[in-house]
Short mmCIF file of C-alpha atoms in Angstrom, two decimals:
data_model
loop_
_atom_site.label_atom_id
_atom_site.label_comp_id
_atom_site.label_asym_id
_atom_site.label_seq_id
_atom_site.Cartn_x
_atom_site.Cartn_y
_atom_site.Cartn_z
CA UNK A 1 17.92 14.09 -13.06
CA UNK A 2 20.25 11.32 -14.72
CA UNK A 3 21.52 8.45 -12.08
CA UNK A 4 24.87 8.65 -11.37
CA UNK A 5 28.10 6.32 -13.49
CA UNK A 6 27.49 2.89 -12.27
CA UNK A 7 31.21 1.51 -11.36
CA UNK A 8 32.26 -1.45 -9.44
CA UNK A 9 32.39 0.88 -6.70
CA UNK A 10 29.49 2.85 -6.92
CA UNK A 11 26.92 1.93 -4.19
CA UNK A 12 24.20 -0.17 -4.82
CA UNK A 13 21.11 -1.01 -2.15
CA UNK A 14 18.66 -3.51 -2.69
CA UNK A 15 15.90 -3.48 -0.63
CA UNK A 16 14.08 -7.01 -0.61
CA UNK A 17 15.42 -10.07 0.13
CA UNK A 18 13.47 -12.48 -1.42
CA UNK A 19 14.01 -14.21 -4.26
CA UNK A 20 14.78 -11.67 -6.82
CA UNK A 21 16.66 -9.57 -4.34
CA UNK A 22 19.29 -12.34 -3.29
CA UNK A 23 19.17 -13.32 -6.91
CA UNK A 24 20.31 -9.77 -7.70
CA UNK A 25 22.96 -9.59 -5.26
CA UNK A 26 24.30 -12.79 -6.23
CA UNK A 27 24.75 -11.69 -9.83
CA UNK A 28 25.76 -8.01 -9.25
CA UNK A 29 28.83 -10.10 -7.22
CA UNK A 30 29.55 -12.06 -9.50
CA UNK A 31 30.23 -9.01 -11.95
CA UNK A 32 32.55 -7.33 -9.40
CA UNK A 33 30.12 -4.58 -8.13
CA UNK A 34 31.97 -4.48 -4.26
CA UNK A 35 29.49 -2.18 -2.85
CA UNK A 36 26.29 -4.01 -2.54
CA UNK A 37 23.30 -4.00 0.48
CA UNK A 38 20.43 -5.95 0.81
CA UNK A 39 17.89 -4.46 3.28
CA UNK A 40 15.14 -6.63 4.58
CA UNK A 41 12.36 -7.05 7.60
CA UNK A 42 13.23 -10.49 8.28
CA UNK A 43 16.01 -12.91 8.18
CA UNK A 44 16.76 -14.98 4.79
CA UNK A 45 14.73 -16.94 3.97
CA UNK A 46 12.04 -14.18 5.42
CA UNK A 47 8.64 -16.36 6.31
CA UNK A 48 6.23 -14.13 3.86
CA UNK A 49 8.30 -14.13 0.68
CA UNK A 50 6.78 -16.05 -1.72
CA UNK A 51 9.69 -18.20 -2.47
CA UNK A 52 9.95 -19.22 1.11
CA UNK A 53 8.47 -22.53 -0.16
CA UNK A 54 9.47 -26.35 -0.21
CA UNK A 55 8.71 -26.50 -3.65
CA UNK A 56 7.50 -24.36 -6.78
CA UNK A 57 6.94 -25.89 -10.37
CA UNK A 58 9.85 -25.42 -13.26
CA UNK A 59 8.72 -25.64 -16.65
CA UNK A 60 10.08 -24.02 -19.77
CA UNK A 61 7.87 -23.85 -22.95
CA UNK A 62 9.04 -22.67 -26.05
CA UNK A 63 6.78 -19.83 -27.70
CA UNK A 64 5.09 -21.72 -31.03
CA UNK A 65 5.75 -20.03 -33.93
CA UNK A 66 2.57 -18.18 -34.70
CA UNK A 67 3.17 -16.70 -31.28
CA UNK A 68 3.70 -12.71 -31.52
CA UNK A 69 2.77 -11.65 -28.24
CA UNK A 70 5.98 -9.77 -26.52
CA UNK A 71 5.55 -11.08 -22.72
CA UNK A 72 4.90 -14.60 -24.28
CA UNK A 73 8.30 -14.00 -26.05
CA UNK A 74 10.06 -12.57 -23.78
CA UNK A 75 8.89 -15.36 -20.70
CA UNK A 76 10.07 -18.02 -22.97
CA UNK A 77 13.20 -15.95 -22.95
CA UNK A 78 13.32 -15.90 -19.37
CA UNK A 79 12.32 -19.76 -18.57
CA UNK A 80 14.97 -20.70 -20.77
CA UNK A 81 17.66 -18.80 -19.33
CA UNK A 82 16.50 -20.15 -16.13
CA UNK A 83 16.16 -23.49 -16.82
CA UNK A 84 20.02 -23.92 -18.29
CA UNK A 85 20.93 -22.39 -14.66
CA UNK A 86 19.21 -24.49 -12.39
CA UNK A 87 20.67 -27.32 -14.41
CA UNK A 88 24.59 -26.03 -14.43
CA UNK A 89 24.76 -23.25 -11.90
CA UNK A 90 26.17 -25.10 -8.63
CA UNK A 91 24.41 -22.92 -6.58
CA UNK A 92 21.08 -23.72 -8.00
CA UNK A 93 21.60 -27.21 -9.59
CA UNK A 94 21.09 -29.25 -6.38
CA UNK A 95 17.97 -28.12 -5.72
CA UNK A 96 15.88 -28.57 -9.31
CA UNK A 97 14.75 -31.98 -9.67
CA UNK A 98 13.75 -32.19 -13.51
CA UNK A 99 10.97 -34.97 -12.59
CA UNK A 100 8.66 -33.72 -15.57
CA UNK A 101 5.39 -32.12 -14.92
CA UNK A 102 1.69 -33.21 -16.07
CA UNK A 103 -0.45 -30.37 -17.28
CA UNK A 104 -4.59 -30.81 -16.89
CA UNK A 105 -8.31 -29.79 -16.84
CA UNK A 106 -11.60 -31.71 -16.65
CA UNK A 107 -13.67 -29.66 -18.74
CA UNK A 108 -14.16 -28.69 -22.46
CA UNK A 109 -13.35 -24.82 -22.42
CA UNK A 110 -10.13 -26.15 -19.83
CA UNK A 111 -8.72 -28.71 -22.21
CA UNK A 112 -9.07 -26.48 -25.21
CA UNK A 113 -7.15 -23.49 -23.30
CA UNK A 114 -4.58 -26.00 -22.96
CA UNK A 115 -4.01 -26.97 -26.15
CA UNK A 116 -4.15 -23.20 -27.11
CA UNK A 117 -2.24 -21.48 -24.58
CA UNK A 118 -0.05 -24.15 -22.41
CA UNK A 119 1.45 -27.07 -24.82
CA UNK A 120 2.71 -28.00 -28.10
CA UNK A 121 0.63 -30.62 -29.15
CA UNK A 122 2.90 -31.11 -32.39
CA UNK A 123 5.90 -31.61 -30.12
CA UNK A 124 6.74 -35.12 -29.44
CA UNK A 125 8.00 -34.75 -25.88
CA UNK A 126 4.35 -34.05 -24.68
CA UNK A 127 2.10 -37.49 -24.18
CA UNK A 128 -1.38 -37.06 -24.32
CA UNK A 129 -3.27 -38.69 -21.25
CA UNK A 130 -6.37 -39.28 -22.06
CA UNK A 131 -7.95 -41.78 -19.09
CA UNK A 132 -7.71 -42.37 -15.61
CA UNK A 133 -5.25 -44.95 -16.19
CA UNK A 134 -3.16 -43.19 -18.81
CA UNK A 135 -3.07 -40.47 -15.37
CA UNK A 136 -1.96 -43.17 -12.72
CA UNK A 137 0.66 -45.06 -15.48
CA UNK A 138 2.89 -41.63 -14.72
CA UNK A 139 3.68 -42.62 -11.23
CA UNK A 140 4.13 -45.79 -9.49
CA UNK A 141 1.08 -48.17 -8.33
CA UNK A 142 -1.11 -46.92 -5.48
CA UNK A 143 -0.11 -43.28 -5.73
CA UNK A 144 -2.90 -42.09 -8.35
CA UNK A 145 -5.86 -43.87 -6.75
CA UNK A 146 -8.41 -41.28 -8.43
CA UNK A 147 -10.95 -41.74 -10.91
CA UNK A 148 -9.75 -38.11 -12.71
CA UNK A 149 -13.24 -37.45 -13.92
CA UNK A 150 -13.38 -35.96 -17.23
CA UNK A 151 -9.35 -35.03 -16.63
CA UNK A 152 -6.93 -34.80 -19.81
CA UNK A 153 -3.68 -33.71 -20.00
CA UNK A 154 -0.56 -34.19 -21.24
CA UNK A 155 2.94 -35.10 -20.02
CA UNK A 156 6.35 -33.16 -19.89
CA UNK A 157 9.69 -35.09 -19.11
CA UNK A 158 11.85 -32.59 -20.26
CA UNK A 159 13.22 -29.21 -19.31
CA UNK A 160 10.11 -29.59 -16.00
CA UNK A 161 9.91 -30.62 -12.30
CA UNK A 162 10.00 -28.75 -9.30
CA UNK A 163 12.68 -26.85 -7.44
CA UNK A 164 12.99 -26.64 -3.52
CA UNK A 165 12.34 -22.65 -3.39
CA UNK A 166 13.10 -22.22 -0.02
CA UNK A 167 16.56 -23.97 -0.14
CA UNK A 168 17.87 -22.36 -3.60
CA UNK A 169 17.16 -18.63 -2.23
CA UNK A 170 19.20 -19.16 0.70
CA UNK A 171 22.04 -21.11 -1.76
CA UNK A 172 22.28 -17.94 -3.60
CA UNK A 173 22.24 -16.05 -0.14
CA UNK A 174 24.55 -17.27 1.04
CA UNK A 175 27.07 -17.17 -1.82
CA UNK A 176 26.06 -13.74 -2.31
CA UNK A 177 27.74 -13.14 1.39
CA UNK A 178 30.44 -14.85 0.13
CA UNK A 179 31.31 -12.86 -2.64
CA UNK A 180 31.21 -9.63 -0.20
CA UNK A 181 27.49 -8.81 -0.40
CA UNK A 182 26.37 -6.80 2.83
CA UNK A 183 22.76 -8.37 4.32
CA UNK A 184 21.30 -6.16 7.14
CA UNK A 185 18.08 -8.48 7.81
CA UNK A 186 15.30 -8.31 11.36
CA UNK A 187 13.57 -5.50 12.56
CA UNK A 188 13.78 -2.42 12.48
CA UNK A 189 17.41 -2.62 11.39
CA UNK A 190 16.37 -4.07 7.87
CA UNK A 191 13.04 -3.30 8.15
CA UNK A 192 12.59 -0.51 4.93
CA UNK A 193 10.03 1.99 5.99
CA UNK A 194 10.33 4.65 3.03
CA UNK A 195 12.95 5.52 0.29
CA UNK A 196 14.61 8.26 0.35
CA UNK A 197 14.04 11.25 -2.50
CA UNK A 198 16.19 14.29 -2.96
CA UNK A 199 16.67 16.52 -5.91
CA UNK A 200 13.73 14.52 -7.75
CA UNK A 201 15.59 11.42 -7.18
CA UNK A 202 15.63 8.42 -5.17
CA UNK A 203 19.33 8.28 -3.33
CA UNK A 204 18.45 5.17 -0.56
CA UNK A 205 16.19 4.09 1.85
CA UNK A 206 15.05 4.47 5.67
CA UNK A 207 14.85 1.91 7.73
CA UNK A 208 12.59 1.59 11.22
CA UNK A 209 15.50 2.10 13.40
CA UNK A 210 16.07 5.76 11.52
CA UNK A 211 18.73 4.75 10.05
CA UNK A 212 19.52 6.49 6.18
CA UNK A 213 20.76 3.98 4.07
CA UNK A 214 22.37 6.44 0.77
CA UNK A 215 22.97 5.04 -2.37
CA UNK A 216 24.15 5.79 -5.80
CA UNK A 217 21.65 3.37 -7.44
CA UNK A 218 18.35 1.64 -5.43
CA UNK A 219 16.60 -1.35 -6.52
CA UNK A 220 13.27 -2.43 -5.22
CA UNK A 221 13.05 -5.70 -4.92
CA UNK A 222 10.34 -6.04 -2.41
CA UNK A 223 7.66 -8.30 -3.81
CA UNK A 224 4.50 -7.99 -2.89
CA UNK A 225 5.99 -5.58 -0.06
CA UNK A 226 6.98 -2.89 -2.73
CA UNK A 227 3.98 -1.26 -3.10
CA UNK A 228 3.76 -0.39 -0.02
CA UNK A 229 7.14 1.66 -0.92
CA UNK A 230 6.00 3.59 -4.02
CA UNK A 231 3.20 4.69 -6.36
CA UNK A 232 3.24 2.05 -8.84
CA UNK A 233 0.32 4.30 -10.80
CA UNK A 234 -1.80 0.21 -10.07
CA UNK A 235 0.59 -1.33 -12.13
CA UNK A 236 1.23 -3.81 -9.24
CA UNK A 237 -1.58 -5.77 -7.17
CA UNK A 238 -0.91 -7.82 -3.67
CA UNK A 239 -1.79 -11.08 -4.74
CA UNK A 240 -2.44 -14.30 -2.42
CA UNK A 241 -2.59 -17.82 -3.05
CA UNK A 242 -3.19 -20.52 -0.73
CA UNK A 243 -1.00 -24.14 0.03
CA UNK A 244 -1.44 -26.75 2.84
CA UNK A 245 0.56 -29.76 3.71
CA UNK A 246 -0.29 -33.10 4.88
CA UNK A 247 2.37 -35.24 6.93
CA UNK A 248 3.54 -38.39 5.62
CA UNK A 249 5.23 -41.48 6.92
CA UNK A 250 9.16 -41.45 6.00
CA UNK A 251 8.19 -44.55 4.00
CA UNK A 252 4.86 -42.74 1.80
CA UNK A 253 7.45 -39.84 1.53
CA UNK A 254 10.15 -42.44 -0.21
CA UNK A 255 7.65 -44.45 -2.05
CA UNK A 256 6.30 -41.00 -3.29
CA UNK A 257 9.33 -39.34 -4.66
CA UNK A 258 10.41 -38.55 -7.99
CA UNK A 259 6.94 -37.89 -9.12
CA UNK A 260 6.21 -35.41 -11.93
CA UNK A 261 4.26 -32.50 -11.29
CA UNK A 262 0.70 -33.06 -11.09
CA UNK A 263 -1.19 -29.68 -12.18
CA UNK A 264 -5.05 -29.23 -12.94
CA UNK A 265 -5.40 -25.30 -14.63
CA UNK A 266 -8.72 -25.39 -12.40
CA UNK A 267 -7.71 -27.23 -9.41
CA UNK A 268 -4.37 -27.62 -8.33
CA UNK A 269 -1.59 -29.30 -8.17
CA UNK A 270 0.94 -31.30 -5.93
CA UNK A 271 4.45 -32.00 -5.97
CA UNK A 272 6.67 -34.92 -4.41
CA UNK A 273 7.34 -34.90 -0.16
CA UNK A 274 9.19 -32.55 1.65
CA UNK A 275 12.31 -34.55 2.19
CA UNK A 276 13.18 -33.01 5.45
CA UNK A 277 9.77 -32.68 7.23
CA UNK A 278 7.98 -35.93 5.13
CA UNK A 279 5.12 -33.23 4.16
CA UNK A 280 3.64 -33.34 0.79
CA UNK A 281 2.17 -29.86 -0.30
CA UNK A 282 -1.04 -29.39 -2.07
CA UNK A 283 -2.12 -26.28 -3.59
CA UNK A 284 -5.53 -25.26 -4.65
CA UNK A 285 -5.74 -23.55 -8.18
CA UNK A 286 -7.47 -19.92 -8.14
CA UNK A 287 -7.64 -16.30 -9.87
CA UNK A 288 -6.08 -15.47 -6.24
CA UNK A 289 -7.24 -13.65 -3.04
CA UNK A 290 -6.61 -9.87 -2.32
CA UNK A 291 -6.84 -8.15 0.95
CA UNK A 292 -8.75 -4.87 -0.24
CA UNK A 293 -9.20 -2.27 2.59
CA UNK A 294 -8.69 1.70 2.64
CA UNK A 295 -5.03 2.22 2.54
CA UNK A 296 -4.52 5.71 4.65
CA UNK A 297 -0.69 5.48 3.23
CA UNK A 298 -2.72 6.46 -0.03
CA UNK A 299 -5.48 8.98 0.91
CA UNK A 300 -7.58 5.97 2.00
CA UNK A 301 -8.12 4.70 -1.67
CA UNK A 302 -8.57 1.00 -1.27
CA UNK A 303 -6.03 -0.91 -2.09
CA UNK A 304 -4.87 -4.58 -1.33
CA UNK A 305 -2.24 -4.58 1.77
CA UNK A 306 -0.62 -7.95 2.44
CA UNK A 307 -0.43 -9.51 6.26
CA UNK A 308 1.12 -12.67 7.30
CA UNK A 309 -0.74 -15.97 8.17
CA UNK A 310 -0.36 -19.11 8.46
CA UNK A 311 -3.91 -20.59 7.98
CA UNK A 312 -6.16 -20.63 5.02
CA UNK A 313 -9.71 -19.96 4.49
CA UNK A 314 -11.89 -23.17 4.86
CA UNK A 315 -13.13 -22.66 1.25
CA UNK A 316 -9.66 -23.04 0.05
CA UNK A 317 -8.95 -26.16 2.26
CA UNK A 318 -12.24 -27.55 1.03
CA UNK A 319 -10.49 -27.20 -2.72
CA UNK A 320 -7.26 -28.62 -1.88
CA UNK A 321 -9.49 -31.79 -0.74
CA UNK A 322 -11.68 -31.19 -3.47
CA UNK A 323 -7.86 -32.12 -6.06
CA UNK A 324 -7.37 -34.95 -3.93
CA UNK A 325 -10.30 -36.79 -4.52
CA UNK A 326 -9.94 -36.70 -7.94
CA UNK A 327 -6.56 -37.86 -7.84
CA UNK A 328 -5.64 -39.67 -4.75
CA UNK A 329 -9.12 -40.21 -2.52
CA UNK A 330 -6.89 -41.92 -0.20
CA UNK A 331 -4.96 -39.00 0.93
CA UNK A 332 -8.25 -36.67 0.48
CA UNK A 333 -9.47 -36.65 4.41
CA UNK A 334 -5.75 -37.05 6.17
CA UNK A 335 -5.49 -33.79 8.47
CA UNK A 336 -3.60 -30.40 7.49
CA UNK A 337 -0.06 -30.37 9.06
CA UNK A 338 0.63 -27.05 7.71
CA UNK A 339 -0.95 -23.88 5.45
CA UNK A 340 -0.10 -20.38 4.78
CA UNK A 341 -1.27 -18.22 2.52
CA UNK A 342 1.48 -16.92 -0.15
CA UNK A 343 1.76 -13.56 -1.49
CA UNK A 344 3.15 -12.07 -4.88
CA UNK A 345 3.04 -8.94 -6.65
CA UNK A 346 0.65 -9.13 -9.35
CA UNK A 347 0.73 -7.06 -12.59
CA UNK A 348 -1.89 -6.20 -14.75
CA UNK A 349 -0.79 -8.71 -17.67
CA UNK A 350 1.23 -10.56 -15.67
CA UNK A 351 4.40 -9.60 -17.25
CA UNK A 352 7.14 -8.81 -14.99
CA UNK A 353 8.44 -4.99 -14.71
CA UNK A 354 11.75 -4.15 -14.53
CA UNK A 355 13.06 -0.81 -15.45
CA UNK A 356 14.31 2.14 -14.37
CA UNK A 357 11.72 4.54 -12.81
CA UNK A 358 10.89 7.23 -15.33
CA UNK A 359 11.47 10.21 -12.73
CA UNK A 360 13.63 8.23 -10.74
CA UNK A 361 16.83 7.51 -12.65
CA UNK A 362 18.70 5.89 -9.35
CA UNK A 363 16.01 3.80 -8.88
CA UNK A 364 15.72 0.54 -10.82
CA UNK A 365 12.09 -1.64 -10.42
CA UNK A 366 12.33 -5.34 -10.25
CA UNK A 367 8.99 -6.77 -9.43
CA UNK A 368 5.89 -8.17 -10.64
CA UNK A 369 6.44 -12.04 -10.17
CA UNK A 370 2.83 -12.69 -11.31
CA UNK A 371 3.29 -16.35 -9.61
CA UNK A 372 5.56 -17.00 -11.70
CA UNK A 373 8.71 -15.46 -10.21
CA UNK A 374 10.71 -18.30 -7.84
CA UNK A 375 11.28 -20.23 -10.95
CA UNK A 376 13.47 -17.64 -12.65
CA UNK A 377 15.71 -17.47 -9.31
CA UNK A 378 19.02 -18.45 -11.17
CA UNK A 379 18.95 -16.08 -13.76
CA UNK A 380 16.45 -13.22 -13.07
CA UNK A 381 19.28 -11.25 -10.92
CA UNK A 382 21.53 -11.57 -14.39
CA UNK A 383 18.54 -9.40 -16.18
CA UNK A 384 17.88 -6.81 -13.37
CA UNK A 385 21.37 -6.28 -13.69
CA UNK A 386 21.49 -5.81 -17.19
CA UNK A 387 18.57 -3.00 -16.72
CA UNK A 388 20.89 -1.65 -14.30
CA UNK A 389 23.66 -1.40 -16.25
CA UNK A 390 21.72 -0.15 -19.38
CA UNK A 391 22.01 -3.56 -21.63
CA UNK A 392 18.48 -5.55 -21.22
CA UNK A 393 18.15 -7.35 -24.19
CA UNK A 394 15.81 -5.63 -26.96
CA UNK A 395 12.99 -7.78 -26.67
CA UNK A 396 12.90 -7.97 -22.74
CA UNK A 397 13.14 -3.98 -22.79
CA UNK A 398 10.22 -3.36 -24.10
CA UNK A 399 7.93 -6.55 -22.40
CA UNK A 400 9.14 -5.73 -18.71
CA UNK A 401 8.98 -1.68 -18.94
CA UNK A 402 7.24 0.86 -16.76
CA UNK A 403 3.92 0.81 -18.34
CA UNK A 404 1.01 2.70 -16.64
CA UNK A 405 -0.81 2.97 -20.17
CA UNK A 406 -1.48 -0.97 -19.76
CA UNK A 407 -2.66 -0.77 -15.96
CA UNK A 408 -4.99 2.21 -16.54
CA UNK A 409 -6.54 -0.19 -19.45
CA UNK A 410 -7.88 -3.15 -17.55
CA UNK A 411 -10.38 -4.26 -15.25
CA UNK A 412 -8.18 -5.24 -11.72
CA UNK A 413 -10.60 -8.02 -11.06
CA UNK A 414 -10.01 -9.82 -14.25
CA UNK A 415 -8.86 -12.99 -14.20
CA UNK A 416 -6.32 -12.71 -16.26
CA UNK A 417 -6.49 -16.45 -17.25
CA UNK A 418 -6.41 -18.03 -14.45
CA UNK A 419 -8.78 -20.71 -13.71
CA UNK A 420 -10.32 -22.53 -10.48
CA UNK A 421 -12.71 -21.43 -7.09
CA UNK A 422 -15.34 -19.23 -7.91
CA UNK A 423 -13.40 -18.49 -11.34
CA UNK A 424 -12.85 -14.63 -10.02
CA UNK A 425 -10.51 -12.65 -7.78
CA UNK A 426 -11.77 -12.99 -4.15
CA UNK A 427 -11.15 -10.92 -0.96
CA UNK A 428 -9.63 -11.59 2.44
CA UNK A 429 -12.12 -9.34 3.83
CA UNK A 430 -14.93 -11.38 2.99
CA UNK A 431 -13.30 -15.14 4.86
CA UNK A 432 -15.06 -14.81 8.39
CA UNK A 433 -13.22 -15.04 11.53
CA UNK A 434 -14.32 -18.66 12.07
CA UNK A 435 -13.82 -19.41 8.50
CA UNK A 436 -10.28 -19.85 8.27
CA UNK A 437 -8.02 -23.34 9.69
CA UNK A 438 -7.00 -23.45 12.83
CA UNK A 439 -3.47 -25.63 12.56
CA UNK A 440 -1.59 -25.36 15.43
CA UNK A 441 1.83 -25.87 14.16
CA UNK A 442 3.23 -22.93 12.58
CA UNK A 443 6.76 -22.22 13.78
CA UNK A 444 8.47 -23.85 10.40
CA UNK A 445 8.66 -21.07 8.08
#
C-alpha cells in the first residue's frame, strides 16, 4: 500500500519525544506542515531519553580522502550540518560551547586506532600531546593534576566542545509549540503502547489511556523505546552507558570552565561543570551494557529491554575513578552526587536508520543514535523530514536505509569499535543487587 500525499495539512504523529522527535517537529514547523503530534510517556525533557543530559561532546571530522566507507561519509555529512546549526540556529546556538575537545588512549593498539580512525594527523588544527605536561598545558594550573600514564592524544579547537543536551532539546521544544506543534506528554495520555496497522499499513498509534491517535504519516522516533514498538528484524539493540557526577564548589565550577573535552577511547571522558547545579560529569568509556532477558512481547526470544535507574553498577563507578586518577587524582575519591545509566538505540554498524518502512509506507523510521545521536539535534529533524518528504540526499539514502541484510550479518556482541571495561558488551543481568550505587539524590532528571 503507498502512504498517502504528504501536504501541509496532512497529519503527521511522531511518537518520541526525545531528541530526534522534538528535533523533527521543530523542522516539520518550520516547513509549514500545521498538523503535527508528538506522543510521549513523560514530560519534555523525559528523564530516560538519552539526551536528557547536562552535556554531550560536539565534534565534526571531516572524512580523509582515502575514506570510501558510506556511513563514514555520510556522518561527516551529518556532523557538519549539525555543527553550522548549533553555531547559527538561535534555538541551538546558546547552548554549544565550541571549547575544543582532546582525543586519547594509553596504549599502543589505542593510539594507533586513533591516528587511523579518529584524527587527521596531516591537519594542522590537531596538536599532538605527547606528555603529561603537554596534557595539563590545555587547561589552566591545578586542573590536570594526573600523571596520564602512557596517554597521547591530540587537540581540537575547532568545530568541538560540548553542548548542554538537556537544555537544547527543550529549546527546540519549546519553539516547536510555538510554531503550532501539538505535545501530548505523561502517562497514559502520551504513553504509546502499540501502533496502529490497517490495510497492511501503519495509520497511528495507541496510547495507554485507549486512546487512537490516526495519522496520515507516523514517525517513530522512540529511541531506545522503539523497539519495543516494532520488529526491527535486530537491526536495533537497547544500549546503556553509564555517567556520574561529583559536586563542586561554585568557585572549582568557575575556575573549571571553558575546558576542552577531555576523552580517553578506553576510559572516559569529562566535560566542564554543570553551571546550574556546580556538578561536573564523568563518564566511563565502554562497548556498553544491555539488559538481555526473555522478551514475552516477542515469543520469549531474549532480547535487551531498557528500565530506568538512577545508579550505576560499582564496576562502572570503579572506572569513572579509575579516569580520574589518571587525570585529576585530586578529584578521584570525592563522593558521587549523581549517576544514571543512559540508554540509546544501537545499530548493528552504528549507522543511523531512517527510512520509510518497506511494508509500511505511512510509517517513516528515525532511530539508531548509536551514541552518537544528541549531537545532531539541530539538524537531524531537517533529514527525517527530507525522508519524509521523499528528498534525502543520495548519499544519506543509501547509508541510513532499512537494512536487515547487515543485521543478520554480524555478531550482536561485537564491539563494534568501541574500547574500555572488560573490552566487550556486558549485561545488566549479571550487576548483583548489592553491586550497584546507592546515591540518594535522584529527583533532578
Amino acid at each position: 500500500m503507498t502512504s498517502s500525499k504528504l501536504t501541509p495539512t496532512s497529519s503527521i504523529l511522531i511518537v518520541g519525544a526525545g531528541t530526534w522527535g522534538c528535533s523533527t517537529a521543530l523542522h516539520l514547523a518550520r516547513r509549514g506542515y500545521k498538523n503535527v503530534t508528538v506522543l510521549d510517556p513523560h514530560p519534555v525533557p523525559s528523564p530516560i531519553a538519552a539526551g536528557n543530559d547536562i552535556n554531550k561532546i560536539m565534534e565534526h571530522r571531516e572524512v580523509k580522502a582515502s575514506e570510501t566507507d558510506p556511513w563514514s561519509i555520510a556522518f561527516s555529512t551529518c556532523t557538519r550540518a549539525a555543527l553550522k546549526g548549533w553555531k547559527n540556529d538561535p534555538v541551538f546556538q546558546p547552548y554549544f560551547h565550541e571549547t575544543g575537545a582532546i582525543v586519547s588512549g594509553h596504549t599502543a593498539s589505542l593510539i594507533k586506532h586513533i591516528q587511523e580512525h579518529e584524527i587527521d594527523s596531516s591537519d594542522a588544527e590537531f596538536i599532538k600531546l605527547n606528555t603529561a605536561e603537554d596534557f595539563r598545558k590545555t587547561m589552566p594550573p591545578g586542573i590536570l593534576t594526573g600523571n596520564f600514564p602512557g596517554w597521547k592524544g591530540w587537540l581540537n579547537k575547532t568545530g568541538a566542545g560540548w553542548i548542554h543536551a538537556k537544555k537544547a532539546m527543550f529549546s527546540a521544544y519549546t519553539e516547536a509549540k510555538r510554531l503550532g506543534v501539538t505535545f501530548i506528554t505523561g502517562s497514559p495520555e502520551g504513553d504509546v503502547v502499540s501502533l496502529i496497522y490497517e490495510n497492511g499499513d501503519v495509520v497511528g498509534a495507541r496510547t495507554a489511556d485507549g486512546t487512537v491517535h490516526r495519522a496520515d504519516h507516523t514517525i517513530l522516533s522512540a529511541g531506545a523505546g522503539s523497539d519495543r514498538l516494532l520488529d526491527f528484524k535486530k537491526q536495533l539493540r537497547p544500549t546503556a552507558w553509564t555517567l556520574c557526577h561529583i559536586r563542586m564548589t561554585p568557585d572549582e565550577a568557575k575556575k573549571y570552565r571553558n575546558l576542552p573535552v577531555l576523552f580517553n577511547v578506553a576510559k572516559g571522558f569529562f566535560m566542564e561543570p554543570d553551571e546550574d547545579n556546580h556538578e561536573l560529569k564523568i563518564c566511563d568509556e565502554h562497548p556498553g551494557y544491555c539488559n538481555f532477558v526473555p522478551d514475552p512481547k516477542h515469543g520469549g526470544e531474549v532480547r535487551s529491554i531498557p528500565f530506568a535507574k538512577h545508579q550505576i553498577p560499582l564496576e562502572a563507578e570503579a572506572r569513572a575513578r579509575d579516569f580520574l586518577r589518571d587525570t585529576m587524582p585530586h578529584l578521584a575519591d570525592r563522593p558521587l552526587s549523581f549517576a544514571r545509566i543512559c540508554w540509546d538505540a544501537d545499530t548493528v554498524d552504528r549507522a543511523f536508520l531512517i527510512d520509510r518502512h518497506p511494508e509500511y509506507r505511512s510509517l517513516l523510521l528515525a532511530v539508531g543514535g548509536s551514541g552518537n545521536g544528541a549531537m545532531q539535534m539541530p539538524t537531524i529533524g531537517g533529514f527525517i523530514a527530507d525522508a519524509l518528504e521523499g528528498n534525502l540526499q543520495k548519499e544519506l539514502k543509501h547509508a541510513l536505509r532499512w537494512r536487515p541484510e547487515i543485521a543478520a550479518q554480524r555478531d550482536w556482541k561485537d564491539t563494534q569499535n568501541r574500547f574500555g571495561g572488560p573490552n566487550k558488551v556486558m549485561d545488566f543481568q549479571k550487576v548483583g543487587e548489592n553491586e550497584w550505587t546507592k546515591i540518594g539524590d535522584k529527583s533532578r532528571l
